[in-house]
Amino acid sequence: MGAQTFNPNQAAKELTGSGNPDGTLGNEGDWYTNTVQSDRWHKESGTWVLYGANAYELQGVTVSNTPPTDTQRLAYNAADAKWEPTNGTGGSTGPTGPTGATGATGGTGTAGVTGPTGPTGGTGTAGATGATGTAGGVGATGPTGATGTAGGAGATGPTGPTGGTGTAGATGATGATGATGTGISSVGITVDGGGSPITTGVKGYISIPYACTINSVTLLADVSGSAVVDIWKCTQSQFDAGSTHPVAADKITASAPPTITTATKAQDATLTGWTTSVSAGDILAFSVTSATTIARLTLILKVTK
Protein backbone atom coordinates (compact mmCIF):
# COMPACT_ATOMS: atom_id res chain seq x y z
CA MET A 1 0.00 0.00 0.00
CA GLY A 2 1.44 3.41 -1.02
CA ALA A 3 1.80 6.52 1.11
CA GLN A 4 -1.53 8.02 2.23
CA THR A 5 -2.40 11.47 0.94
CA PHE A 6 -4.71 13.62 3.00
CA ASN A 7 -6.03 17.06 2.21
CA PRO A 8 -6.87 18.73 5.55
CA ASN A 9 -9.10 21.27 3.79
CA GLN A 10 -11.42 18.59 2.39
CA ALA A 11 -13.88 16.82 4.75
CA ALA A 12 -14.32 13.06 4.35
CA LYS A 13 -17.72 11.80 3.14
CA GLU A 14 -19.75 8.67 3.91
CA LEU A 15 -20.80 6.93 0.67
CA THR A 16 -23.01 3.84 0.21
CA GLY A 17 -23.92 1.45 -2.59
CA SER A 18 -25.19 -2.05 -3.26
CA GLY A 19 -21.85 -3.30 -4.66
CA ASN A 20 -18.10 -2.67 -4.37
CA PRO A 21 -16.98 0.96 -5.03
CA ASP A 22 -15.80 2.08 -8.48
CA GLY A 23 -12.26 3.56 -8.60
CA THR A 24 -13.57 6.87 -9.94
CA LEU A 25 -16.03 7.24 -7.04
CA GLY A 26 -15.32 9.57 -4.13
CA ASN A 27 -12.32 11.59 -2.96
CA GLU A 28 -9.26 10.98 -0.82
CA GLY A 29 -10.26 10.07 2.77
CA ASP A 30 -13.89 9.15 1.95
CA TRP A 31 -15.53 6.05 3.40
CA TYR A 32 -17.80 3.66 1.49
CA THR A 33 -20.23 0.96 2.81
CA ASN A 34 -21.48 -1.98 0.71
CA THR A 35 -25.12 -2.11 1.97
CA VAL A 36 -25.56 -5.70 0.76
CA GLN A 37 -22.46 -7.28 2.36
CA SER A 38 -21.79 -4.56 5.00
CA ASP A 39 -18.14 -4.25 3.82
CA ARG A 40 -16.27 -1.00 4.72
CA TRP A 41 -13.84 0.69 2.24
CA HIS A 42 -11.54 3.70 2.67
CA LYS A 43 -10.08 5.73 -0.24
CA GLU A 44 -6.31 6.07 0.15
CA SER A 45 -3.89 7.45 -2.51
CA GLY A 46 -6.71 7.30 -5.08
CA THR A 47 -7.49 3.61 -4.36
CA TRP A 48 -10.35 2.05 -2.38
CA VAL A 49 -8.86 -0.11 0.42
CA LEU A 50 -11.03 -2.82 2.09
CA TYR A 51 -11.01 -2.33 5.89
CA GLY A 52 -13.83 -4.56 7.07
CA ALA A 53 -15.32 -7.59 5.29
CA ASN A 54 -17.96 -10.13 6.20
CA ALA A 55 -17.74 -13.81 5.18
CA TYR A 56 -20.99 -14.98 3.58
CA GLU A 57 -19.83 -18.43 2.31
CA LEU A 58 -17.06 -20.95 3.06
CA GLN A 59 -16.51 -23.71 0.48
CA GLY A 60 -19.89 -22.83 -1.04
CA VAL A 61 -21.76 -23.16 2.28
CA THR A 62 -23.68 -20.17 3.81
CA VAL A 63 -22.22 -18.54 6.93
CA SER A 64 -24.75 -17.51 9.64
CA ASN A 65 -25.10 -13.75 10.14
CA THR A 66 -25.32 -14.27 13.95
CA PRO A 67 -22.24 -12.63 15.54
CA PRO A 68 -20.15 -15.01 17.76
CA THR A 69 -19.51 -14.36 21.45
CA ASP A 70 -16.27 -14.69 23.37
CA THR A 71 -14.57 -18.18 23.08
CA GLN A 72 -17.06 -19.42 20.42
CA ARG A 73 -15.84 -21.06 17.21
CA LEU A 74 -17.37 -21.53 13.75
CA ALA A 75 -18.80 -25.05 13.12
CA TYR A 76 -20.98 -26.65 10.42
CA ASN A 77 -24.64 -27.29 11.43
CA ALA A 78 -25.98 -30.04 9.16
CA ALA A 79 -29.60 -29.44 10.31
CA ASP A 80 -29.51 -25.81 9.09
CA ALA A 81 -26.95 -26.49 6.31
CA LYS A 82 -24.81 -23.50 7.33
CA TRP A 83 -21.76 -22.46 9.35
CA GLU A 84 -22.78 -21.17 12.79
CA PRO A 85 -21.07 -19.89 15.98
CA THR A 86 -20.85 -22.69 18.60
CA ASN A 87 -19.24 -23.43 21.95
CA GLY A 88 -16.56 -25.88 20.82
CA THR A 89 -15.28 -28.79 22.86
CA GLY A 90 -11.75 -28.14 24.13
CA GLY A 91 -8.88 -30.58 23.73
CA SER A 92 -7.87 -33.04 26.44
CA THR A 93 -6.48 -31.60 29.65
CA GLY A 94 -2.71 -31.90 29.99
CA PRO A 95 -1.03 -33.49 33.05
CA THR A 96 -1.04 -31.53 36.28
CA GLY A 97 2.28 -29.97 37.05
CA PRO A 98 4.01 -30.49 40.40
CA THR A 99 2.82 -28.45 43.38
CA GLY A 100 5.23 -25.72 44.30
CA ALA A 101 6.63 -25.36 47.82
CA THR A 102 4.54 -23.43 50.31
CA GLY A 103 6.00 -20.06 51.13
CA ALA A 104 6.76 -19.05 54.71
CA THR A 105 3.93 -17.47 56.71
CA GLY A 106 4.55 -13.87 57.59
CA GLY A 107 4.59 -12.83 61.26
CA THR A 108 1.50 -11.38 62.94
CA GLY A 109 1.71 -7.69 63.53
CA THR A 110 1.45 -6.21 67.04
CA ALA A 111 -2.09 -5.25 68.10
CA GLY A 112 -2.61 -1.61 68.93
CA VAL A 113 -3.20 -0.49 72.52
CA THR A 114 -6.88 -0.13 73.61
CA GLY A 115 -7.55 3.24 75.11
CA PRO A 116 -8.91 3.50 78.70
CA THR A 117 -12.70 3.75 79.35
CA GLY A 118 -13.72 7.08 80.78
CA PRO A 119 -15.38 7.18 84.25
CA THR A 120 -19.22 7.16 84.61
CA GLY A 121 -20.63 10.33 86.06
CA GLY A 122 -22.34 10.14 89.47
CA THR A 123 -26.18 10.07 89.86
CA GLY A 124 -27.64 13.17 91.42
CA THR A 125 -29.44 13.01 94.81
CA ALA A 126 -33.25 12.53 94.62
CA GLY A 127 -35.29 15.25 96.26
CA ALA A 128 -37.23 14.45 99.45
CA THR A 129 -40.95 13.50 99.24
CA GLY A 130 -43.22 15.88 101.05
CA ALA A 131 -45.26 14.66 104.04
CA THR A 132 -48.93 13.61 103.54
CA GLY A 133 -51.35 15.85 105.35
CA THR A 134 -53.69 14.52 108.05
CA ALA A 135 -57.18 13.49 106.84
CA GLY A 136 -60.04 15.41 108.38
CA GLY A 137 -62.44 13.54 110.68
CA VAL A 138 -65.95 12.42 109.58
CA GLY A 139 -68.67 14.33 111.25
CA ALA A 140 -71.20 12.46 113.44
CA THR A 141 -74.63 11.50 112.00
CA GLY A 142 -77.45 13.31 113.69
CA PRO A 143 -80.28 11.33 115.40
CA THR A 144 -83.45 10.36 113.52
CA GLY A 145 -86.54 12.05 114.80
CA ALA A 146 -89.33 9.98 116.34
CA THR A 147 -92.36 8.95 114.20
CA GLY A 148 -95.58 10.44 115.36
CA THR A 149 -98.55 8.28 116.42
CA ALA A 150 -101.10 7.58 113.66
CA GLY A 151 -104.58 8.78 114.38
CA GLY A 152 -107.36 6.20 114.60
CA ALA A 153 -109.92 5.75 111.78
CA GLY A 154 -113.37 7.03 112.52
CA ALA A 155 -116.32 4.61 112.53
CA THR A 156 -118.54 4.39 109.39
CA GLY A 157 -122.03 5.54 110.06
CA PRO A 158 -125.07 3.37 109.15
CA THR A 159 -126.72 3.67 105.68
CA GLY A 160 -129.99 5.50 105.77
CA PRO A 161 -133.20 3.97 104.37
CA THR A 162 -134.14 4.40 100.67
CA GLY A 163 -136.77 7.01 100.13
CA GLY A 164 -140.02 6.16 98.40
CA THR A 165 -140.62 6.75 94.60
CA GLY A 166 -142.36 9.98 93.92
CA THR A 167 -145.44 10.39 91.73
CA ALA A 168 -144.71 10.75 87.96
CA GLY A 169 -145.41 14.15 86.57
CA ALA A 170 -147.72 14.82 83.61
CA THR A 171 -146.30 14.32 80.03
CA GLY A 172 -145.46 17.59 78.38
CA ALA A 173 -146.75 18.64 74.94
CA THR A 174 -144.90 17.41 71.77
CA GLY A 175 -142.69 20.06 70.23
CA ALA A 176 -142.88 21.21 66.60
CA THR A 177 -141.09 19.10 63.90
CA GLY A 178 -137.75 20.61 62.93
CA ALA A 179 -136.71 21.37 59.33
CA THR A 180 -135.18 18.54 57.28
CA GLY A 181 -131.39 18.76 57.35
CA THR A 182 -129.21 18.82 54.23
CA GLY A 183 -127.62 15.41 53.42
CA ILE A 184 -124.46 14.96 51.33
CA SER A 185 -123.91 11.68 49.48
CA SER A 186 -122.06 10.30 46.48
CA VAL A 187 -122.79 8.00 43.55
CA GLY A 188 -120.56 6.74 40.79
CA ILE A 189 -119.16 3.90 38.70
CA THR A 190 -115.81 2.12 38.13
CA VAL A 191 -114.77 1.13 34.59
CA ASP A 192 -112.26 -1.78 34.56
CA GLY A 193 -110.41 -2.83 31.40
CA GLY A 194 -109.16 -6.08 32.98
CA GLY A 195 -105.52 -5.02 32.77
CA SER A 196 -105.86 -3.46 29.29
CA PRO A 197 -106.69 0.18 28.46
CA ILE A 198 -110.42 0.79 28.75
CA THR A 199 -112.48 1.08 25.57
CA THR A 200 -115.21 3.53 24.53
CA GLY A 201 -118.96 2.98 24.90
CA VAL A 202 -121.65 2.80 27.60
CA LYS A 203 -120.12 1.20 30.73
CA GLY A 204 -123.14 1.02 33.10
CA TYR A 205 -126.34 2.49 34.61
CA ILE A 206 -127.25 3.74 38.12
CA SER A 207 -130.80 4.31 39.51
CA ILE A 208 -130.93 7.26 41.95
CA PRO A 209 -133.49 6.49 44.76
CA TYR A 210 -133.75 10.05 46.04
CA ALA A 211 -134.02 13.56 44.68
CA CYS A 212 -130.70 15.38 44.77
CA THR A 213 -128.48 18.03 43.19
CA ILE A 214 -125.08 17.23 41.65
CA ASN A 215 -122.32 19.43 43.21
CA SER A 216 -119.07 18.09 41.70
CA VAL A 217 -117.48 15.25 39.74
CA THR A 218 -114.15 13.46 40.46
CA LEU A 219 -112.17 11.10 38.19
CA LEU A 220 -109.51 8.68 39.60
CA ALA A 221 -107.27 6.55 37.31
CA ASP A 222 -104.90 3.62 38.00
CA VAL A 223 -102.12 5.16 35.84
CA SER A 224 -101.44 8.52 34.26
CA GLY A 225 -103.54 8.82 31.13
CA SER A 226 -106.50 10.59 29.49
CA ALA A 227 -110.25 9.91 29.26
CA VAL A 228 -113.61 11.64 28.66
CA VAL A 229 -116.85 10.26 30.15
CA ASP A 230 -120.32 11.60 29.24
CA ILE A 231 -123.37 11.26 31.55
CA TRP A 232 -126.91 10.71 30.24
CA LYS A 233 -130.20 10.85 32.25
CA CYS A 234 -133.73 9.52 31.76
CA THR A 235 -136.75 8.65 33.94
CA GLN A 236 -137.52 5.15 35.20
CA SER A 237 -140.42 4.86 32.75
CA GLN A 238 -138.27 6.02 29.78
CA PHE A 239 -135.43 3.53 30.38
CA ASP A 240 -135.07 0.81 27.69
CA ALA A 241 -131.30 0.10 27.91
CA GLY A 242 -130.42 2.67 25.28
CA SER A 243 -132.79 1.76 22.46
CA THR A 244 -134.40 5.18 22.82
CA HIS A 245 -133.30 6.16 26.36
CA PRO A 246 -130.86 6.96 27.74
CA VAL A 247 -128.87 8.08 24.67
CA ALA A 248 -126.48 10.93 23.75
CA ALA A 249 -129.45 13.28 23.34
CA ASP A 250 -130.14 12.78 27.08
CA LYS A 251 -126.74 14.14 28.16
CA ILE A 252 -126.64 16.39 31.26
CA THR A 253 -122.98 17.55 30.92
CA ALA A 254 -123.44 20.09 28.13
CA SER A 255 -120.00 20.91 26.64
CA ALA A 256 -118.07 20.11 29.85
CA PRO A 257 -118.10 16.30 30.28
CA PRO A 258 -115.88 14.83 33.04
CA THR A 259 -112.35 14.84 31.60
CA ILE A 260 -108.91 13.65 32.81
CA THR A 261 -105.87 14.71 30.77
CA THR A 262 -102.45 13.00 31.13
CA ALA A 263 -102.95 12.57 34.86
CA THR A 264 -104.21 10.15 37.51
CA LYS A 265 -106.95 12.43 38.88
CA ALA A 266 -109.27 15.30 37.93
CA GLN A 267 -112.10 17.19 39.65
CA ASP A 268 -114.71 19.74 38.48
CA ALA A 269 -116.97 21.65 40.90
CA THR A 270 -118.01 24.32 38.37
CA LEU A 271 -120.10 21.99 36.14
CA THR A 272 -120.56 24.67 33.47
CA GLY A 273 -123.84 24.17 31.59
CA TRP A 274 -124.75 20.94 33.44
CA THR A 275 -128.27 19.86 34.33
CA THR A 276 -127.55 19.20 38.01
CA SER A 277 -131.07 18.42 39.25
CA VAL A 278 -131.91 14.70 39.64
CA SER A 279 -135.37 13.36 40.58
CA ALA A 280 -135.97 10.26 42.70
CA GLY A 281 -135.97 7.21 40.40
CA ASP A 282 -133.97 8.86 37.57
CA ILE A 283 -131.41 6.63 35.84
CA LEU A 284 -127.89 7.82 34.93
CA ALA A 285 -125.86 6.22 32.12
CA PHE A 286 -122.04 6.57 31.85
CA SER A 287 -120.50 6.53 28.35
CA VAL A 288 -116.70 6.63 27.71
CA THR A 289 -116.15 8.74 24.58
CA SER A 290 -112.32 8.55 24.53
CA ALA A 291 -109.53 6.89 26.57
CA THR A 292 -105.78 6.27 26.37
CA THR A 293 -103.46 4.26 28.68
CA ILE A 294 -105.87 4.09 31.65
CA ALA A 295 -106.97 0.51 32.49
CA ARG A 296 -109.17 1.29 35.54
CA LEU A 297 -111.18 4.51 35.97
CA THR A 298 -113.53 5.55 38.81
CA LEU A 299 -116.10 8.40 38.40
CA ILE A 300 -117.71 9.84 41.57
CA LEU A 301 -120.60 12.36 41.67
CA LYS A 302 -120.96 14.34 44.94
CA VAL A 303 -124.67 15.14 45.50
CA THR A 304 -126.81 17.00 48.04
CA LYS A 305 -130.15 15.42 48.98
CSV table of C-alpha atoms in Angstrom, one decimal:
chain,number,residue,atom,x,y,z
A,1,MET,CA,0.0,0.0,0.0
A,2,GLY,CA,1.4,3.4,-1.0
A,3,ALA,CA,1.8,6.5,1.1
A,4,GLN,CA,-1.5,8.0,2.2
A,5,THR,CA,-2.4,11.5,0.9
A,6,PHE,CA,-4.7,13.6,3.0
A,7,ASN,CA,-6.0,17.1,2.2
A,8,PRO,CA,-6.9,18.7,5.5
A,9,ASN,CA,-9.1,21.3,3.8
A,10,GLN,CA,-11.4,18.6,2.4
A,11,ALA,CA,-13.9,16.8,4.7
A,12,ALA,CA,-14.3,13.1,4.3
A,13,LYS,CA,-17.7,11.8,3.1
A,14,GLU,CA,-19.7,8.7,3.9
A,15,LEU,CA,-20.8,6.9,0.7
A,16,THR,CA,-23.0,3.8,0.2
A,17,GLY,CA,-23.9,1.4,-2.6
A,18,SER,CA,-25.2,-2.1,-3.3
A,19,GLY,CA,-21.8,-3.3,-4.7
A,20,ASN,CA,-18.1,-2.7,-4.4
A,21,PRO,CA,-17.0,1.0,-5.0
A,22,ASP,CA,-15.8,2.1,-8.5
A,23,GLY,CA,-12.3,3.6,-8.6
A,24,THR,CA,-13.6,6.9,-9.9
A,25,LEU,CA,-16.0,7.2,-7.0
A,26,GLY,CA,-15.3,9.6,-4.1
A,27,ASN,CA,-12.3,11.6,-3.0
A,28,GLU,CA,-9.3,11.0,-0.8
A,29,GLY,CA,-10.3,10.1,2.8
A,30,ASP,CA,-13.9,9.1,2.0
A,31,TRP,CA,-15.5,6.0,3.4
A,32,TYR,CA,-17.8,3.7,1.5
A,33,THR,CA,-20.2,1.0,2.8
A,34,ASN,CA,-21.5,-2.0,0.7
A,35,THR,CA,-25.1,-2.1,2.0
A,36,VAL,CA,-25.6,-5.7,0.8
A,37,GLN,CA,-22.5,-7.3,2.4
A,38,SER,CA,-21.8,-4.6,5.0
A,39,ASP,CA,-18.1,-4.3,3.8
A,40,ARG,CA,-16.3,-1.0,4.7
A,41,TRP,CA,-13.8,0.7,2.2
A,42,HIS,CA,-11.5,3.7,2.7
A,43,LYS,CA,-10.1,5.7,-0.2
A,44,GLU,CA,-6.3,6.1,0.1
A,45,SER,CA,-3.9,7.5,-2.5
A,46,GLY,CA,-6.7,7.3,-5.1
A,47,THR,CA,-7.5,3.6,-4.4
A,48,TRP,CA,-10.4,2.0,-2.4
A,49,VAL,CA,-8.9,-0.1,0.4
A,50,LEU,CA,-11.0,-2.8,2.1
A,51,TYR,CA,-11.0,-2.3,5.9
A,52,GLY,CA,-13.8,-4.6,7.1
A,53,ALA,CA,-15.3,-7.6,5.3
A,54,ASN,CA,-18.0,-10.1,6.2
A,55,ALA,CA,-17.7,-13.8,5.2
A,56,TYR,CA,-21.0,-15.0,3.6
A,57,GLU,CA,-19.8,-18.4,2.3
A,58,LEU,CA,-17.1,-20.9,3.1
A,59,GLN,CA,-16.5,-23.7,0.5
A,60,GLY,CA,-19.9,-22.8,-1.0
A,61,VAL,CA,-21.8,-23.2,2.3
A,62,THR,CA,-23.7,-20.2,3.8
A,63,VAL,CA,-22.2,-18.5,6.9
A,64,SER,CA,-24.8,-17.5,9.6
A,65,ASN,CA,-25.1,-13.7,10.1
A,66,THR,CA,-25.3,-14.3,14.0
A,67,PRO,CA,-22.2,-12.6,15.5
A,68,PRO,CA,-20.2,-15.0,17.8
A,69,THR,CA,-19.5,-14.4,21.5
A,70,ASP,CA,-16.3,-14.7,23.4
A,71,THR,CA,-14.6,-18.2,23.1
A,72,GLN,CA,-17.1,-19.4,20.4
A,73,ARG,CA,-15.8,-21.1,17.2
A,74,LEU,CA,-17.4,-21.5,13.7
A,75,ALA,CA,-18.8,-25.0,13.1
A,76,TYR,CA,-21.0,-26.7,10.4
A,77,ASN,CA,-24.6,-27.3,11.4
A,78,ALA,CA,-26.0,-30.0,9.2
A,79,ALA,CA,-29.6,-29.4,10.3
A,80,ASP,CA,-29.5,-25.8,9.1
A,81,ALA,CA,-26.9,-26.5,6.3
A,82,LYS,CA,-24.8,-23.5,7.3
A,83,TRP,CA,-21.8,-22.5,9.3
A,84,GLU,CA,-22.8,-21.2,12.8
A,85,PRO,CA,-21.1,-19.9,16.0
A,86,THR,CA,-20.8,-22.7,18.6
A,87,ASN,CA,-19.2,-23.4,22.0
A,88,GLY,CA,-16.6,-25.9,20.8
A,89,THR,CA,-15.3,-28.8,22.9
A,90,GLY,CA,-11.8,-28.1,24.1
A,91,GLY,CA,-8.9,-30.6,23.7
A,92,SER,CA,-7.9,-33.0,26.4
A,93,THR,CA,-6.5,-31.6,29.7
A,94,GLY,CA,-2.7,-31.9,30.0
A,95,PRO,CA,-1.0,-33.5,33.0
A,96,THR,CA,-1.0,-31.5,36.3
A,97,GLY,CA,2.3,-30.0,37.0
A,98,PRO,CA,4.0,-30.5,40.4
A,99,THR,CA,2.8,-28.5,43.4
A,100,GLY,CA,5.2,-25.7,44.3
A,101,ALA,CA,6.6,-25.4,47.8
A,102,THR,CA,4.5,-23.4,50.3
A,103,GLY,CA,6.0,-20.1,51.1
A,104,ALA,CA,6.8,-19.0,54.7
A,105,THR,CA,3.9,-17.5,56.7
A,106,GLY,CA,4.6,-13.9,57.6
A,107,GLY,CA,4.6,-12.8,61.3
A,108,THR,CA,1.5,-11.4,62.9
A,109,GLY,CA,1.7,-7.7,63.5
A,110,THR,CA,1.5,-6.2,67.0
A,111,ALA,CA,-2.1,-5.3,68.1
A,112,GLY,CA,-2.6,-1.6,68.9
A,113,VAL,CA,-3.2,-0.5,72.5
A,114,THR,CA,-6.9,-0.1,73.6
A,115,GLY,CA,-7.5,3.2,75.1
A,116,PRO,CA,-8.9,3.5,78.7
A,117,THR,CA,-12.7,3.7,79.3
A,118,GLY,CA,-13.7,7.1,80.8
A,119,PRO,CA,-15.4,7.2,84.3
A,120,THR,CA,-19.2,7.2,84.6
A,121,GLY,CA,-20.6,10.3,86.1
A,122,GLY,CA,-22.3,10.1,89.5
A,123,THR,CA,-26.2,10.1,89.9
A,124,GLY,CA,-27.6,13.2,91.4
A,125,THR,CA,-29.4,13.0,94.8
A,126,ALA,CA,-33.3,12.5,94.6
A,127,GLY,CA,-35.3,15.2,96.3
A,128,ALA,CA,-37.2,14.4,99.5
A,129,THR,CA,-41.0,13.5,99.2
A,130,GLY,CA,-43.2,15.9,101.1
A,131,ALA,CA,-45.3,14.7,104.0
A,132,THR,CA,-48.9,13.6,103.5
A,133,GLY,CA,-51.4,15.9,105.4
A,134,THR,CA,-53.7,14.5,108.1
A,135,ALA,CA,-57.2,13.5,106.8
A,136,GLY,CA,-60.0,15.4,108.4
A,137,GLY,CA,-62.4,13.5,110.7
A,138,VAL,CA,-65.9,12.4,109.6
A,139,GLY,CA,-68.7,14.3,111.3
A,140,ALA,CA,-71.2,12.5,113.4
A,141,THR,CA,-74.6,11.5,112.0
A,142,GLY,CA,-77.5,13.3,113.7
A,143,PRO,CA,-80.3,11.3,115.4
A,144,THR,CA,-83.5,10.4,113.5
A,145,GLY,CA,-86.5,12.1,114.8
A,146,ALA,CA,-89.3,10.0,116.3
A,147,THR,CA,-92.4,9.0,114.2
A,148,GLY,CA,-95.6,10.4,115.4
A,149,THR,CA,-98.5,8.3,116.4
A,150,ALA,CA,-101.1,7.6,113.7
A,151,GLY,CA,-104.6,8.8,114.4
A,152,GLY,CA,-107.4,6.2,114.6
A,153,ALA,CA,-109.9,5.8,111.8
A,154,GLY,CA,-113.4,7.0,112.5
A,155,ALA,CA,-116.3,4.6,112.5
A,156,THR,CA,-118.5,4.4,109.4
A,157,GLY,CA,-122.0,5.5,110.1
A,158,PRO,CA,-125.1,3.4,109.1
A,159,THR,CA,-126.7,3.7,105.7
A,160,GLY,CA,-130.0,5.5,105.8
A,161,PRO,CA,-133.2,4.0,104.4
A,162,THR,CA,-134.1,4.4,100.7
A,163,GLY,CA,-136.8,7.0,100.1
A,164,GLY,CA,-140.0,6.2,98.4
A,165,THR,CA,-140.6,6.7,94.6
A,166,GLY,CA,-142.4,10.0,93.9
A,167,THR,CA,-145.4,10.4,91.7
A,168,ALA,CA,-144.7,10.8,88.0
A,169,GLY,CA,-145.4,14.2,86.6
A,170,ALA,CA,-147.7,14.8,83.6
A,171,THR,CA,-146.3,14.3,80.0
A,172,GLY,CA,-145.5,17.6,78.4
A,173,ALA,CA,-146.8,18.6,74.9
A,174,THR,CA,-144.9,17.4,71.8
A,175,GLY,CA,-142.7,20.1,70.2
A,176,ALA,CA,-142.9,21.2,66.6
A,177,THR,CA,-141.1,19.1,63.9
A,178,GLY,CA,-137.8,20.6,62.9
A,179,ALA,CA,-136.7,21.4,59.3
A,180,THR,CA,-135.2,18.5,57.3
A,181,GLY,CA,-131.4,18.8,57.4
A,182,THR,CA,-129.2,18.8,54.2
A,183,GLY,CA,-127.6,15.4,53.4
A,184,ILE,CA,-124.5,15.0,51.3
A,185,SER,CA,-123.9,11.7,49.5
A,186,SER,CA,-122.1,10.3,46.5
A,187,VAL,CA,-122.8,8.0,43.6
A,188,GLY,CA,-120.6,6.7,40.8
A,189,ILE,CA,-119.2,3.9,38.7
A,190,THR,CA,-115.8,2.1,38.1
A,191,VAL,CA,-114.8,1.1,34.6
A,192,ASP,CA,-112.3,-1.8,34.6
A,193,GLY,CA,-110.4,-2.8,31.4
A,194,GLY,CA,-109.2,-6.1,33.0
A,195,GLY,CA,-105.5,-5.0,32.8
A,196,SER,CA,-105.9,-3.5,29.3
A,197,PRO,CA,-106.7,0.2,28.5
A,198,ILE,CA,-110.4,0.8,28.8
A,199,THR,CA,-112.5,1.1,25.6
A,200,THR,CA,-115.2,3.5,24.5
A,201,GLY,CA,-119.0,3.0,24.9
A,202,VAL,CA,-121.7,2.8,27.6
A,203,LYS,CA,-120.1,1.2,30.7
A,204,GLY,CA,-123.1,1.0,33.1
A,205,TYR,CA,-126.3,2.5,34.6
A,206,ILE,CA,-127.3,3.7,38.1
A,207,SER,CA,-130.8,4.3,39.5
A,208,ILE,CA,-130.9,7.3,41.9
A,209,PRO,CA,-133.5,6.5,44.8
A,210,TYR,CA,-133.7,10.1,46.0
A,211,ALA,CA,-134.0,13.6,44.7
A,212,CYS,CA,-130.7,15.4,44.8
A,213,THR,CA,-128.5,18.0,43.2
A,214,ILE,CA,-125.1,17.2,41.7
A,215,ASN,CA,-122.3,19.4,43.2
A,216,SER,CA,-119.1,18.1,41.7
A,217,VAL,CA,-117.5,15.3,39.7
A,218,THR,CA,-114.2,13.5,40.5
A,219,LEU,CA,-112.2,11.1,38.2
A,220,LEU,CA,-109.5,8.7,39.6
A,221,ALA,CA,-107.3,6.6,37.3
A,222,ASP,CA,-104.9,3.6,38.0
A,223,VAL,CA,-102.1,5.2,35.8
A,224,SER,CA,-101.4,8.5,34.3
A,225,GLY,CA,-103.5,8.8,31.1
A,226,SER,CA,-106.5,10.6,29.5
A,227,ALA,CA,-110.3,9.9,29.3
A,228,VAL,CA,-113.6,11.6,28.7
A,229,VAL,CA,-116.9,10.3,30.2
A,230,ASP,CA,-120.3,11.6,29.2
A,231,ILE,CA,-123.4,11.3,31.6
A,232,TRP,CA,-126.9,10.7,30.2
A,233,LYS,CA,-130.2,10.8,32.3
A,234,CYS,CA,-133.7,9.5,31.8
A,235,THR,CA,-136.7,8.6,33.9
A,236,GLN,CA,-137.5,5.1,35.2
A,237,SER,CA,-140.4,4.9,32.7
A,238,GLN,CA,-138.3,6.0,29.8
A,239,PHE,CA,-135.4,3.5,30.4
A,240,ASP,CA,-135.1,0.8,27.7
A,241,ALA,CA,-131.3,0.1,27.9
A,242,GLY,CA,-130.4,2.7,25.3
A,243,SER,CA,-132.8,1.8,22.5
A,244,THR,CA,-134.4,5.2,22.8
A,245,HIS,CA,-133.3,6.2,26.4
A,246,PRO,CA,-130.9,7.0,27.7
A,247,VAL,CA,-128.9,8.1,24.7
A,248,ALA,CA,-126.5,10.9,23.8
A,249,ALA,CA,-129.5,13.3,23.3
A,250,ASP,CA,-130.1,12.8,27.1
A,251,LYS,CA,-126.7,14.1,28.2
A,252,ILE,CA,-126.6,16.4,31.3
A,253,THR,CA,-123.0,17.5,30.9
A,254,ALA,CA,-123.4,20.1,28.1
A,255,SER,CA,-120.0,20.9,26.6
A,256,ALA,CA,-118.1,20.1,29.9
A,257,PRO,CA,-118.1,16.3,30.3
A,258,PRO,CA,-115.9,14.8,33.0
A,259,THR,CA,-112.3,14.8,31.6
A,260,ILE,CA,-108.9,13.6,32.8
A,261,THR,CA,-105.9,14.7,30.8
A,262,THR,CA,-102.4,13.0,31.1
A,263,ALA,CA,-103.0,12.6,34.9
A,264,THR,CA,-104.2,10.1,37.5
A,265,LYS,CA,-106.9,12.4,38.9
A,266,ALA,CA,-109.3,15.3,37.9
A,267,GLN,CA,-112.1,17.2,39.7
A,268,ASP,CA,-114.7,19.7,38.5
A,269,ALA,CA,-117.0,21.7,40.9
A,270,THR,CA,-118.0,24.3,38.4
A,271,LEU,CA,-120.1,22.0,36.1
A,272,THR,CA,-120.6,24.7,33.5
A,273,GLY,CA,-123.8,24.2,31.6
A,274,TRP,CA,-124.7,20.9,33.4
A,275,THR,CA,-128.3,19.9,34.3
A,276,THR,CA,-127.5,19.2,38.0
A,277,SER,CA,-131.1,18.4,39.2
A,278,VAL,CA,-131.9,14.7,39.6
A,279,SER,CA,-135.4,13.4,40.6
A,280,ALA,CA,-136.0,10.3,42.7
A,281,GLY,CA,-136.0,7.2,40.4
A,282,ASP,CA,-134.0,8.9,37.6
A,283,ILE,CA,-131.4,6.6,35.8
A,284,LEU,CA,-127.9,7.8,34.9
A,285,ALA,CA,-125.9,6.2,32.1
A,286,PHE,CA,-122.0,6.6,31.9
A,287,SER,CA,-120.5,6.5,28.4
A,288,VAL,CA,-116.7,6.6,27.7
A,289,THR,CA,-116.2,8.7,24.6
A,290,SER,CA,-112.3,8.5,24.5
A,291,ALA,CA,-109.5,6.9,26.6
A,292,THR,CA,-105.8,6.3,26.4
A,293,THR,CA,-103.5,4.3,28.7
A,294,ILE,CA,-105.9,4.1,31.7
A,295,ALA,CA,-107.0,0.5,32.5
A,296,ARG,CA,-109.2,1.3,35.5
A,297,LEU,CA,-111.2,4.5,36.0
A,298,THR,CA,-113.5,5.6,38.8
A,299,LEU,CA,-116.1,8.4,38.4
A,300,ILE,CA,-117.7,9.8,41.6
A,301,LEU,CA,-120.6,12.4,41.7
A,302,LYS,CA,-121.0,14.3,44.9
A,303,VAL,CA,-124.7,15.1,45.5
A,304,THR,CA,-126.8,17.0,48.0
A,305,LYS,CA,-130.1,15.4,49.0
